[in-house]
């Protein structure tokens, strides 16, 4: 099989179609890939590894490219175990390989795998340092907190190939091809936004700093550790990361609600209908107890307005909504418009709690008057929900 991406750079990654939940949190309806690469030159470099469960297949992929030759360098751009998990195993097969990373890489590596304790087996690099493999000249660029503190990228200056770690990655296994120009990429665009919002979303400022470091650099291939190798769509991918890291969004409304007996859900339907009649076309609705929050976060990154509503529960906020608020707040999302509604039977707390969260954490622009339903929708509270939907529409359009 042809594993070459360009000029003696080869794909040796694996697909994971078994895992249902990534990091114990995020669904994987299309699976996920763990990407690794070989630069086959006078010196051989292996760039990142894969999750340890896939080591036998991974080792075979490497041997299909280099045969009996030895690996000279193992470059570690990112230490998360889905990319470094095979490190100790690969060292058993290629004991002479020097591990390339930065100071923070090795601090983590020793803790995880007890590898790199001997100074002779590591090569510590700093931002801007270079390494020659023969024809391929590598440069290392540190991009801390995208999305771990040790993260760096490796630029092959000879072929203008960027080995990007988790940056520019996405969920979704690779179905045969591994370069974007050889596949239908339709599923990967939503999965890129979902990956970014779920995994990287908090770190908009570091992503912007990384993009500035890479601005003006010729990049013909982006070899991320998840998803396709980007070649044809590089401009689109980098524009998407720029947009997401600036928290820019398109006009639209995400309505998220919790409901125990259907009354809060009916209020959400009234808000949605009013917003639609006022001209909003992009409306998505999520029951926070039934939709995995992974997809809700993705939509919140996509659209510029949201309405959050839930019942009062144990004199506080409905637990699934409370969880969602924590997840939204933990991502430092900027520039969204917010509407609030809630329900109760005797003592209303939901609207109060969501409003307090917004004032102390999210600091979104509050739109309209919060609507609070007691027991069930009345003529008065129905009108309040309609007014909220209309106000949201006016703020969006």
mmCIF file of C-alpha atoms in Angstrom:
data_model
loop_
_atom_site.group_PDB
_atom_site.id
_atom_site.type_symbol
_atom_site.label_atom_id
_atom_site.label_comp_id
_atom_site.label_asym_id
_atom_site.label_seq_id
_atom_site.Cartn_x
_atom_site.Cartn_y
_atom_site.Cartn_z
ATOM 1 C CA UNK A 1 0.000 0.000 0.000
ATOM 2 C CA UNK A 2 1.098 3.552 -0.669
ATOM 3 C CA UNK A 3 1.587 5.347 2.631
ATOM 4 C CA UNK A 4 3.495 8.350 1.254
ATOM 5 C CA UNK A 5 2.045 11.796 1.822
ATOM 6 C CA UNK A 6 4.840 13.716 0.097
ATOM 7 C CA UNK A 7 8.611 13.381 -0.439
ATOM 8 C CA UNK A 8 9.373 10.449 1.896
ATOM 9 C CA UNK A 9 6.870 11.481 4.562
ATOM 10 C CA UNK A 10 4.625 8.515 5.354
ATOM 11 C CA UNK A 11 1.398 7.971 7.266
ATOM 12 C CA UNK A 12 1.657 5.169 9.857
ATOM 13 C CA UNK A 13 -1.361 5.971 12.051
ATOM 14 C CA UNK A 14 -4.275 3.766 13.119
ATOM 15 C CA UNK A 15 -8.061 4.000 13.389
ATOM 16 C CA UNK A 16 -10.084 3.416 16.527
ATOM 17 C CA UNK A 17 -13.580 2.199 15.638
ATOM 18 C CA UNK A 18 -14.103 0.510 19.025
ATOM 19 C CA UNK A 19 -14.172 3.408 21.456
ATOM 20 C CA UNK A 20 -17.633 4.899 21.974
ATOM 21 C CA UNK A 21 -16.635 7.794 24.225
ATOM 22 C CA UNK A 22 -13.467 9.895 23.884
ATOM 23 C CA UNK A 23 -11.825 10.869 27.189
ATOM 24 C CA UNK A 24 -14.822 9.298 28.920
ATOM 25 C CA UNK A 25 -16.889 12.305 27.825
ATOM 26 C CA UNK A 26 -17.354 12.864 24.095
ATOM 27 C CA UNK A 27 -19.247 10.503 21.730
ATOM 28 C CA UNK A 28 -17.480 9.075 18.692
ATOM 29 C CA UNK A 29 -20.180 8.213 16.142
ATOM 30 C CA UNK A 30 -17.571 8.018 13.367
ATOM 31 C CA UNK A 31 -14.668 6.741 15.453
ATOM 32 C CA UNK A 32 -11.339 8.545 15.729
ATOM 33 C CA UNK A 33 -7.877 8.225 14.201
ATOM 34 C CA UNK A 34 -4.548 8.386 16.010
ATOM 35 C CA UNK A 35 -2.120 9.744 13.473
ATOM 36 C CA UNK A 36 1.616 9.161 13.409
ATOM 37 C CA UNK A 37 4.169 9.859 10.702
ATOM 38 C CA UNK A 38 7.566 8.651 9.468
ATOM 39 C CA UNK A 39 10.083 10.947 7.789
ATOM 40 C CA UNK A 40 12.296 8.518 5.878
ATOM 41 C CA UNK A 41 15.619 10.262 5.251
ATOM 42 C CA UNK A 42 19.323 9.674 6.010
ATOM 43 C CA UNK A 43 18.070 9.795 9.578
ATOM 44 C CA UNK A 44 14.592 8.439 10.296
ATOM 45 C CA UNK A 45 12.180 10.401 12.465
ATOM 46 C CA UNK A 46 8.937 9.070 13.898
ATOM 47 C CA UNK A 47 6.532 11.921 14.674
ATOM 48 C CA UNK A 48 4.199 11.178 17.613
ATOM 49 C CA UNK A 49 2.933 7.693 18.429
ATOM 50 C CA UNK A 50 -0.517 6.168 18.999
ATOM 51 C CA UNK A 51 -2.635 4.791 21.824
ATOM 52 C CA UNK A 52 -0.995 1.691 23.298
ATOM 53 C CA UNK A 53 -3.970 -0.600 22.544
ATOM 54 C CA UNK A 54 -3.084 -0.409 18.862
ATOM 55 C CA UNK A 55 0.650 -1.052 19.195
ATOM 56 C CA UNK A 56 0.902 -4.343 17.209
ATOM 57 C CA UNK A 57 -0.796 -2.785 14.173
ATOM 58 C CA UNK A 58 1.215 0.395 14.647
ATOM 59 C CA UNK A 59 4.541 -1.444 14.747
ATOM 60 C CA UNK A 60 3.608 -3.294 11.560
ATOM 61 C CA UNK A 61 2.739 0.015 9.861
ATOM 62 C CA UNK A 62 6.168 1.376 10.745
ATOM 63 C CA UNK A 63 7.985 -1.734 9.503
ATOM 64 C CA UNK A 64 6.069 -1.604 6.216
ATOM 65 C CA UNK A 65 7.751 1.767 5.598
ATOM 66 C CA UNK A 66 11.287 1.382 6.994
ATOM 67 C CA UNK A 67 11.819 -2.372 6.997
ATOM 68 C CA UNK A 68 14.746 -3.311 9.238
ATOM 69 C CA UNK A 69 16.146 0.214 9.476
ATOM 70 C CA UNK A 70 16.357 1.830 12.878
ATOM 71 C CA UNK A 71 14.489 4.923 14.007
ATOM 72 C CA UNK A 72 16.893 7.735 14.920
ATOM 73 C CA UNK A 73 14.484 10.232 16.453
ATOM 74 C CA UNK A 74 11.044 10.053 18.058
ATOM 75 C CA UNK A 75 9.500 13.520 17.997
ATOM 76 C CA UNK A 76 6.883 14.123 20.690
ATOM 77 C CA UNK A 77 4.733 17.124 19.871
ATOM 78 C CA UNK A 78 2.107 16.354 22.503
ATOM 79 C CA UNK A 79 2.129 14.126 25.582
ATOM 80 C CA UNK A 80 -1.523 13.097 25.877
ATOM 81 C CA UNK A 81 -1.596 9.293 26.117
ATOM 82 C CA UNK A 82 -3.574 8.861 22.897
ATOM 83 C CA UNK A 83 -0.417 10.155 21.163
ATOM 84 C CA UNK A 84 2.367 9.143 23.539
ATOM 85 C CA UNK A 85 0.917 5.861 24.791
ATOM 86 C CA UNK A 86 3.175 3.684 22.621
ATOM 87 C CA UNK A 87 6.343 5.555 23.542
ATOM 88 C CA UNK A 88 7.735 3.077 26.070
ATOM 89 C CA UNK A 89 6.859 0.154 23.790
ATOM 90 C CA UNK A 90 8.439 1.679 20.687
ATOM 91 C CA UNK A 91 11.620 2.336 22.664
ATOM 92 C CA UNK A 92 11.871 -1.386 23.369
ATOM 93 C CA UNK A 93 11.992 -2.072 19.637
ATOM 94 C CA UNK A 94 14.152 0.945 18.759
ATOM 95 C CA UNK A 95 16.290 1.483 21.877
ATOM 96 C CA UNK A 96 18.759 3.735 20.073
ATOM 97 C CA UNK A 97 16.138 6.312 19.101
ATOM 98 C CA UNK A 98 16.529 9.694 20.777
ATOM 99 C CA UNK A 99 13.326 11.302 21.968
ATOM 100 C CA UNK A 100 12.877 14.910 20.850
ATOM 101 C CA UNK A 101 10.800 17.276 22.963
ATOM 102 C CA UNK A 102 10.908 20.354 25.135
ATOM 103 C CA UNK A 103 11.556 20.585 28.867
ATOM 104 C CA UNK A 104 7.898 20.223 29.800
ATOM 105 C CA UNK A 105 7.606 17.200 27.492
ATOM 106 C CA UNK A 106 10.225 15.316 29.464
ATOM 107 C CA UNK A 107 8.802 16.301 32.845
ATOM 108 C CA UNK A 108 5.524 14.625 31.828
ATOM 109 C CA UNK A 109 7.194 11.710 30.040
ATOM 110 C CA UNK A 110 9.119 10.618 33.103
ATOM 111 C CA UNK A 111 5.965 10.723 35.174
ATOM 112 C CA UNK A 112 3.876 8.758 32.693
ATOM 113 C CA UNK A 113 6.320 6.174 31.345
ATOM 114 C CA UNK A 114 9.666 6.487 33.198
ATOM 115 C CA UNK A 115 11.191 7.085 29.783
ATOM 116 C CA UNK A 116 13.777 9.798 29.136
ATOM 117 C CA UNK A 117 15.412 9.523 32.550
ATOM 118 C CA UNK A 118 18.794 8.972 30.891
ATOM 119 C CA UNK A 119 19.991 12.261 29.386
ATOM 120 C CA UNK A 120 21.664 10.417 26.511
ATOM 121 C CA UNK A 121 18.307 9.215 25.139
ATOM 122 C CA UNK A 122 16.679 12.642 24.850
ATOM 123 C CA UNK A 123 17.174 15.750 22.747
ATOM 124 C CA UNK A 124 15.667 18.827 24.368
ATOM 125 C CA UNK A 125 14.639 21.593 21.962
ATOM 126 C CA UNK A 126 13.538 25.168 22.451
ATOM 127 C CA UNK A 127 11.324 27.375 20.322
ATOM 128 C CA UNK A 128 12.920 27.895 16.901
ATOM 129 C CA UNK A 129 15.523 25.109 17.226
ATOM 130 C CA UNK A 130 16.218 23.008 14.147
ATOM 131 C CA UNK A 131 17.183 19.417 13.383
ATOM 132 C CA UNK A 132 18.533 18.038 10.101
ATOM 133 C CA UNK A 133 17.604 14.547 8.964
ATOM 134 C CA UNK A 134 19.544 14.856 5.704
ATOM 135 C CA UNK A 135 17.328 16.410 3.057
ATOM 136 C CA UNK A 136 14.581 17.243 5.539
ATOM 137 C CA UNK A 137 15.219 20.238 7.789
ATOM 138 C CA UNK A 138 12.948 20.382 10.819
ATOM 139 C CA UNK A 139 12.093 23.402 12.962
ATOM 140 C CA UNK A 140 10.303 23.239 16.310
ATOM 141 C CA UNK A 141 7.732 25.837 17.344
ATOM 142 C CA UNK A 142 6.354 25.822 20.878
ATOM 143 C CA UNK A 143 2.606 26.498 21.116
ATOM 144 C CA UNK A 144 1.882 26.073 24.850
ATOM 145 C CA UNK A 145 -1.703 25.503 26.002
ATOM 146 C CA UNK A 146 -2.958 24.324 22.619
ATOM 147 C CA UNK A 147 -4.136 22.603 24.682
ATOM 148 C CA UNK A 148 -1.461 21.288 27.117
ATOM 149 C CA UNK A 149 1.539 23.292 28.377
ATOM 150 C CA UNK A 150 4.157 21.146 26.599
ATOM 151 C CA UNK A 151 2.521 21.314 23.157
ATOM 152 C CA UNK A 152 4.722 22.098 20.179
ATOM 153 C CA UNK A 153 4.590 21.644 16.415
ATOM 154 C CA UNK A 154 7.270 20.485 14.015
ATOM 155 C CA UNK A 155 7.713 22.185 10.654
ATOM 156 C CA UNK A 156 9.516 20.339 7.884
ATOM 157 C CA UNK A 157 10.979 23.333 6.068
ATOM 158 C CA UNK A 158 11.969 21.194 3.080
ATOM 159 C CA UNK A 159 8.469 20.022 2.135
ATOM 160 C CA UNK A 160 6.527 22.774 3.971
ATOM 161 C CA UNK A 161 4.780 20.128 6.062
ATOM 162 C CA UNK A 162 3.467 21.022 9.518
ATOM 163 C CA UNK A 163 3.234 18.217 12.071
ATOM 164 C CA UNK A 164 0.623 19.920 14.195
ATOM 165 C CA UNK A 165 -0.119 17.666 17.166
ATOM 166 C CA UNK A 166 -3.761 18.096 18.191
ATOM 167 C CA UNK A 167 -4.015 21.463 16.443
ATOM 168 C CA UNK A 168 -6.279 21.400 13.357
ATOM 169 C CA UNK A 169 -7.510 17.931 14.299
ATOM 170 C CA UNK A 170 -11.008 16.493 14.362
ATOM 171 C CA UNK A 171 -13.013 13.459 15.389
ATOM 172 C CA UNK A 172 -13.699 10.746 12.811
ATOM 173 C CA UNK A 173 -11.748 7.669 11.730
ATOM 174 C CA UNK A 174 -10.165 7.651 8.280
ATOM 175 C CA UNK A 175 -11.977 5.485 5.761
ATOM 176 C CA UNK A 176 -9.225 4.293 3.442
ATOM 177 C CA UNK A 177 -7.571 7.526 2.359
ATOM 178 C CA UNK A 178 -5.638 9.751 4.747
ATOM 179 C CA UNK A 179 -5.088 12.926 2.657
ATOM 180 C CA UNK A 180 -8.093 15.238 2.257
ATOM 181 C CA UNK A 181 -7.751 15.499 -1.520
ATOM 182 C CA UNK A 182 -8.371 11.743 -1.805
ATOM 183 C CA UNK A 183 -11.583 11.597 0.246
ATOM 184 C CA UNK A 184 -14.998 13.099 0.789
ATOM 185 C CA UNK A 185 -14.496 15.400 3.782
ATOM 186 C CA UNK A 186 -18.155 16.238 4.468
ATOM 187 C CA UNK A 187 -18.349 14.523 7.869
ATOM 188 C CA UNK A 188 -15.167 16.139 9.142
ATOM 189 C CA UNK A 189 -16.264 19.787 9.188
ATOM 190 C CA UNK A 190 -18.879 19.394 11.917
ATOM 191 C CA UNK A 191 -16.580 16.939 13.683
ATOM 192 C CA UNK A 192 -13.788 19.545 13.604
ATOM 193 C CA UNK A 193 -15.997 22.133 15.275
ATOM 194 C CA UNK A 194 -17.178 19.575 17.821
ATOM 195 C CA UNK A 195 -13.597 18.488 18.513
ATOM 196 C CA UNK A 196 -12.481 22.093 18.921
ATOM 197 C CA UNK A 197 -15.394 23.101 21.156
ATOM 198 C CA UNK A 198 -15.094 19.995 23.329
ATOM 199 C CA UNK A 199 -11.311 19.688 23.633
ATOM 200 C CA UNK A 200 -9.623 23.000 22.776
ATOM 201 C CA UNK A 201 -12.459 25.487 23.287
ATOM 202 C CA UNK A 202 -11.151 27.083 26.488
ATOM 203 C CA UNK A 203 -7.846 28.066 24.884
ATOM 204 C CA UNK A 204 -8.804 30.691 22.306
ATOM 205 C CA UNK A 205 -5.982 33.064 23.272
ATOM 206 C CA UNK A 206 -3.207 30.419 23.015
ATOM 207 C CA UNK A 207 -4.636 29.270 19.664
ATOM 208 C CA UNK A 208 -4.488 32.854 18.407
ATOM 209 C CA UNK A 209 -0.879 33.107 19.588
ATOM 210 C CA UNK A 210 -0.054 29.867 17.774
ATOM 211 C CA UNK A 211 -1.689 31.083 14.561
ATOM 212 C CA UNK A 212 0.392 34.272 14.740
ATOM 213 C CA UNK A 213 3.581 32.223 15.085
ATOM 214 C CA UNK A 214 2.619 30.312 11.945
ATOM 215 C CA UNK A 215 1.437 33.316 9.946
ATOM 216 C CA UNK A 216 3.474 33.933 6.824
ATOM 217 C CA UNK A 217 4.899 30.386 6.915
ATOM 218 C CA UNK A 218 4.366 28.354 3.755
ATOM 219 C CA UNK A 219 2.408 25.239 4.694
ATOM 220 C CA UNK A 220 1.521 22.703 2.006
ATOM 221 C CA UNK A 221 0.458 19.865 4.318
ATOM 222 C CA UNK A 222 -0.912 19.827 7.856
ATOM 223 C CA UNK A 223 -0.336 16.488 9.551
ATOM 224 C CA UNK A 224 -2.498 16.563 12.663
ATOM 225 C CA UNK A 225 -2.754 13.752 15.204
ATOM 226 C CA UNK A 226 -6.508 13.283 14.572
ATOM 227 C CA UNK A 227 -8.427 13.325 11.296
ATOM 228 C CA UNK A 228 -7.319 13.876 7.706
ATOM 229 C CA UNK A 229 -3.972 15.163 6.528
ATOM 230 C CA UNK A 230 -4.916 18.605 5.234
ATOM 231 C CA UNK A 231 -3.637 19.638 1.818
ATOM 232 C CA UNK A 232 -6.450 20.823 -0.426
ATOM 233 C CA UNK A 233 -8.379 22.469 2.426
ATOM 234 C CA UNK A 234 -5.568 24.091 4.417
ATOM 235 C CA UNK A 235 -6.947 27.605 3.947
ATOM 236 C CA UNK A 236 -10.403 26.537 5.115
ATOM 237 C CA UNK A 237 -9.023 24.644 8.123
ATOM 238 C CA UNK A 238 -6.889 27.530 9.333
ATOM 239 C CA UNK A 239 -9.741 29.992 8.794
ATOM 240 C CA UNK A 240 -12.031 27.763 10.859
ATOM 241 C CA UNK A 241 -9.527 27.589 13.712
ATOM 242 C CA UNK A 242 -9.101 31.341 13.559
ATOM 243 C CA UNK A 243 -12.876 31.857 13.695
ATOM 244 C CA UNK A 244 -13.416 29.389 16.519
ATOM 245 C CA UNK A 245 -10.546 30.754 18.619
ATOM 246 C CA UNK A 246 -11.958 34.274 18.241
ATOM 247 C CA UNK A 247 -15.368 32.890 19.316
ATOM 248 C CA UNK A 248 -16.931 34.319 16.168
ATOM 249 C CA UNK A 249 -20.272 32.772 15.226
ATOM 250 C CA UNK A 250 -22.975 32.882 12.585
ATOM 251 C CA UNK A 251 -26.508 34.168 13.281
ATOM 252 C CA UNK A 252 -28.609 31.515 14.929
ATOM 253 C CA UNK A 253 -30.262 30.396 18.130
ATOM 254 C CA UNK A 254 -29.495 27.409 20.363
ATOM 255 C CA UNK A 255 -32.340 26.624 22.770
ATOM 256 C CA UNK A 256 -31.279 24.325 25.619
ATOM 257 C CA UNK A 257 -33.791 23.125 28.168
ATOM 258 C CA UNK A 258 -34.301 20.601 30.911
ATOM 259 C CA UNK A 259 -37.787 19.289 31.596
ATOM 260 C CA UNK A 260 -39.139 16.760 34.094
ATOM 261 C CA UNK A 261 -42.835 16.695 33.199
ATOM 262 C CA UNK A 262 -42.929 18.564 29.895
ATOM 263 C CA UNK A 263 -43.859 22.061 31.053
ATOM 264 C CA UNK A 264 -40.398 23.582 30.529
ATOM 265 C CA UNK A 265 -40.184 21.840 27.175
ATOM 266 C CA UNK A 266 -43.487 23.379 26.078
ATOM 267 C CA UNK A 267 -42.155 26.803 27.051
ATOM 268 C CA UNK A 268 -39.053 26.125 24.928
ATOM 269 C CA UNK A 269 -41.292 25.264 21.965
ATOM 270 C CA UNK A 270 -43.158 28.586 22.360
ATOM 271 C CA UNK A 271 -39.852 30.512 22.414
ATOM 272 C CA UNK A 272 -38.632 28.674 19.318
ATOM 273 C CA UNK A 273 -41.870 29.298 17.414
ATOM 274 C CA UNK A 274 -41.811 33.012 18.253
ATOM 275 C CA UNK A 275 -38.163 33.346 17.171
ATOM 276 C CA UNK A 276 -38.938 31.517 13.927
ATOM 277 C CA UNK A 277 -41.956 33.691 13.159
ATOM 278 C CA UNK A 278 -39.749 36.722 13.771
ATOM 279 C CA UNK A 279 -37.379 35.552 11.043
ATOM 280 C CA UNK A 280 -34.688 33.341 12.619
ATOM 281 C CA UNK A 281 -33.987 30.372 10.343
ATOM 282 C CA UNK A 282 -31.107 28.750 12.200
ATOM 283 C CA UNK A 283 -32.703 27.348 15.353
ATOM 284 C CA UNK A 284 -31.583 24.170 17.105
ATOM 285 C CA UNK A 285 -33.159 22.733 20.255
ATOM 286 C CA UNK A 286 -31.517 20.426 22.785
ATOM 287 C CA UNK A 287 -32.946 18.604 25.756
ATOM 288 C CA UNK A 288 -29.976 18.736 28.137
ATOM 289 C CA UNK A 289 -30.931 15.351 29.615
ATOM 290 C CA UNK A 290 -31.086 13.582 26.257
ATOM 291 C CA UNK A 291 -28.498 15.260 24.029
ATOM 292 C CA UNK A 292 -24.885 14.642 24.950
ATOM 293 C CA UNK A 293 -23.447 18.029 25.875
ATOM 294 C CA UNK A 294 -20.700 17.509 23.299
ATOM 295 C CA UNK A 295 -23.185 18.411 20.554
ATOM 296 C CA UNK A 296 -24.690 21.295 22.504
ATOM 297 C CA UNK A 297 -21.258 22.888 22.971
ATOM 298 C CA UNK A 298 -20.565 22.503 19.265
ATOM 299 C CA UNK A 299 -23.757 24.353 18.375
ATOM 300 C CA UNK A 300 -23.003 27.089 20.911
ATOM 301 C CA UNK A 301 -19.674 27.619 19.160
ATOM 302 C CA UNK A 302 -21.515 27.727 15.822
ATOM 303 C CA UNK A 303 -24.328 30.192 16.606
ATOM 304 C CA UNK A 304 -24.272 33.593 18.287
ATOM 305 C CA UNK A 305 -27.267 33.321 20.628
ATOM 306 C CA UNK A 306 -28.697 30.876 23.127
ATOM 307 C CA UNK A 307 -31.698 30.510 25.383
ATOM 308 C CA UNK A 308 -31.238 28.437 28.528
ATOM 309 C CA UNK A 309 -34.129 27.150 30.595
ATOM 310 C CA UNK A 310 -34.757 24.546 33.265
ATOM 311 C CA UNK A 311 -36.934 23.667 36.237
ATOM 312 C CA UNK A 312 -36.104 24.425 39.835
ATOM 313 C CA UNK A 313 -34.819 21.234 41.452
ATOM 314 C CA UNK A 314 -34.197 20.713 45.191
ATOM 315 C CA UNK A 315 -34.373 24.477 45.659
ATOM 316 C CA UNK A 316 -31.635 24.878 43.100
ATOM 317 C CA UNK A 317 -31.055 24.353 39.396
ATOM 318 C CA UNK A 318 -31.917 21.220 37.424
ATOM 319 C CA UNK A 319 -28.671 19.149 37.579
ATOM 320 C CA UNK A 320 -28.147 18.617 33.854
ATOM 321 C CA UNK A 321 -28.513 22.341 33.198
ATOM 322 C CA UNK A 322 -26.133 23.075 36.059
ATOM 323 C CA UNK A 323 -23.617 20.748 34.418
ATOM 324 C CA UNK A 324 -24.046 22.440 31.043
ATOM 325 C CA UNK A 325 -23.522 25.887 32.583
ATOM 326 C CA UNK A 326 -20.252 24.651 34.063
ATOM 327 C CA UNK A 327 -19.143 23.310 30.682
ATOM 328 C CA UNK A 328 -20.041 26.538 28.869
ATOM 329 C CA UNK A 329 -18.338 28.678 31.508
ATOM 330 C CA UNK A 330 -15.216 26.529 31.385
ATOM 331 C CA UNK A 331 -14.664 27.370 27.728
ATOM 332 C CA UNK A 332 -14.359 31.159 28.056
ATOM 333 C CA UNK A 333 -16.847 31.691 25.222
ATOM 334 C CA UNK A 334 -17.207 35.331 24.229
ATOM 335 C CA UNK A 335 -19.744 37.462 22.405
ATOM 336 C CA UNK A 336 -22.935 35.444 22.823
ATOM 337 C CA UNK A 337 -26.455 36.727 23.456
ATOM 338 C CA UNK A 338 -28.449 35.009 26.191
ATOM 339 C CA UNK A 339 -32.112 34.547 27.013
ATOM 340 C CA UNK A 340 -33.285 32.861 30.224
ATOM 341 C CA UNK A 341 -36.428 31.002 31.212
ATOM 342 C CA UNK A 342 -37.376 28.542 33.916
ATOM 343 C CA UNK A 343 -40.170 26.800 35.752
ATOM 344 C CA UNK A 344 -41.157 25.854 39.263
ATOM 345 C CA UNK A 345 -44.092 24.586 41.293
ATOM 346 C CA UNK A 346 -43.830 26.717 44.421
ATOM 347 C CA UNK A 347 -40.406 28.393 44.861
ATOM 348 C CA UNK A 348 -38.610 29.503 41.709
ATOM 349 C CA UNK A 349 -34.806 29.258 41.652
ATOM 350 C CA UNK A 350 -33.896 28.277 38.063
ATOM 351 C CA UNK A 351 -34.076 31.746 36.495
ATOM 352 C CA UNK A 352 -32.239 33.231 39.470
ATOM 353 C CA UNK A 353 -29.452 30.623 39.302
ATOM 354 C CA UNK A 354 -28.913 30.964 35.537
ATOM 355 C CA UNK A 355 -28.862 34.739 35.853
ATOM 356 C CA UNK A 356 -26.318 34.565 38.703
ATOM 357 C CA UNK A 357 -24.133 32.260 36.604
ATOM 358 C CA UNK A 358 -24.240 34.729 33.729
ATOM 359 C CA UNK A 359 -23.374 37.681 35.933
ATOM 360 C CA UNK A 360 -20.439 35.973 37.629
ATOM 361 C CA UNK A 361 -19.097 33.611 34.953
ATOM 362 C CA UNK A 362 -20.292 33.888 31.359
ATOM 363 C CA UNK A 363 -21.030 37.614 31.162
ATOM 364 C CA UNK A 364 -23.097 37.211 27.977
ATOM 365 C CA UNK A 365 -25.366 39.990 26.743
ATOM 366 C CA UNK A 366 -28.734 39.389 28.401
ATOM 367 C CA UNK A 367 -31.621 39.764 25.958
ATOM 368 C CA UNK A 368 -35.277 40.384 26.814
ATOM 369 C CA UNK A 369 -37.002 39.651 30.097
ATOM 370 C CA UNK A 370 -36.518 36.199 31.657
ATOM 371 C CA UNK A 371 -39.686 34.122 31.552
ATOM 372 C CA UNK A 372 -40.628 32.103 34.644
ATOM 373 C CA UNK A 373 -43.441 29.557 34.484
ATOM 374 C CA UNK A 374 -45.254 28.463 37.653
ATOM 375 C CA UNK A 375 -46.771 24.980 37.458
ATOM 376 C CA UNK A 376 -47.625 25.170 33.735
ATOM 377 C CA UNK A 377 -47.964 27.678 30.927
ATOM 378 C CA UNK A 378 -50.624 30.301 31.482
ATOM 379 C CA UNK A 379 -51.734 32.942 29.054
ATOM 380 C CA UNK A 380 -49.451 35.423 30.787
ATOM 381 C CA UNK A 381 -46.339 33.209 30.803
ATOM 382 C CA UNK A 382 -46.994 32.097 27.227
ATOM 383 C CA UNK A 383 -46.839 35.738 26.207
ATOM 384 C CA UNK A 384 -43.636 36.160 28.210
ATOM 385 C CA UNK A 385 -42.078 33.246 26.284
ATOM 386 C CA UNK A 386 -43.247 34.684 22.970
ATOM 387 C CA UNK A 387 -41.768 38.047 23.911
ATOM 388 C CA UNK A 388 -38.450 36.371 24.783
ATOM 389 C CA UNK A 389 -38.358 34.535 21.452
ATOM 390 C CA UNK A 390 -39.094 37.754 19.577
ATOM 391 C CA UNK A 391 -36.453 39.675 21.537
ATOM 392 C CA UNK A 392 -33.873 37.011 20.735
ATOM 393 C CA UNK A 393 -34.746 37.252 17.052
ATOM 394 C CA UNK A 394 -34.352 41.017 17.073
ATOM 395 C CA UNK A 395 -30.929 40.708 18.706
ATOM 396 C CA UNK A 396 -29.774 38.133 16.151
ATOM 397 C CA UNK A 397 -31.042 39.576 12.877
#
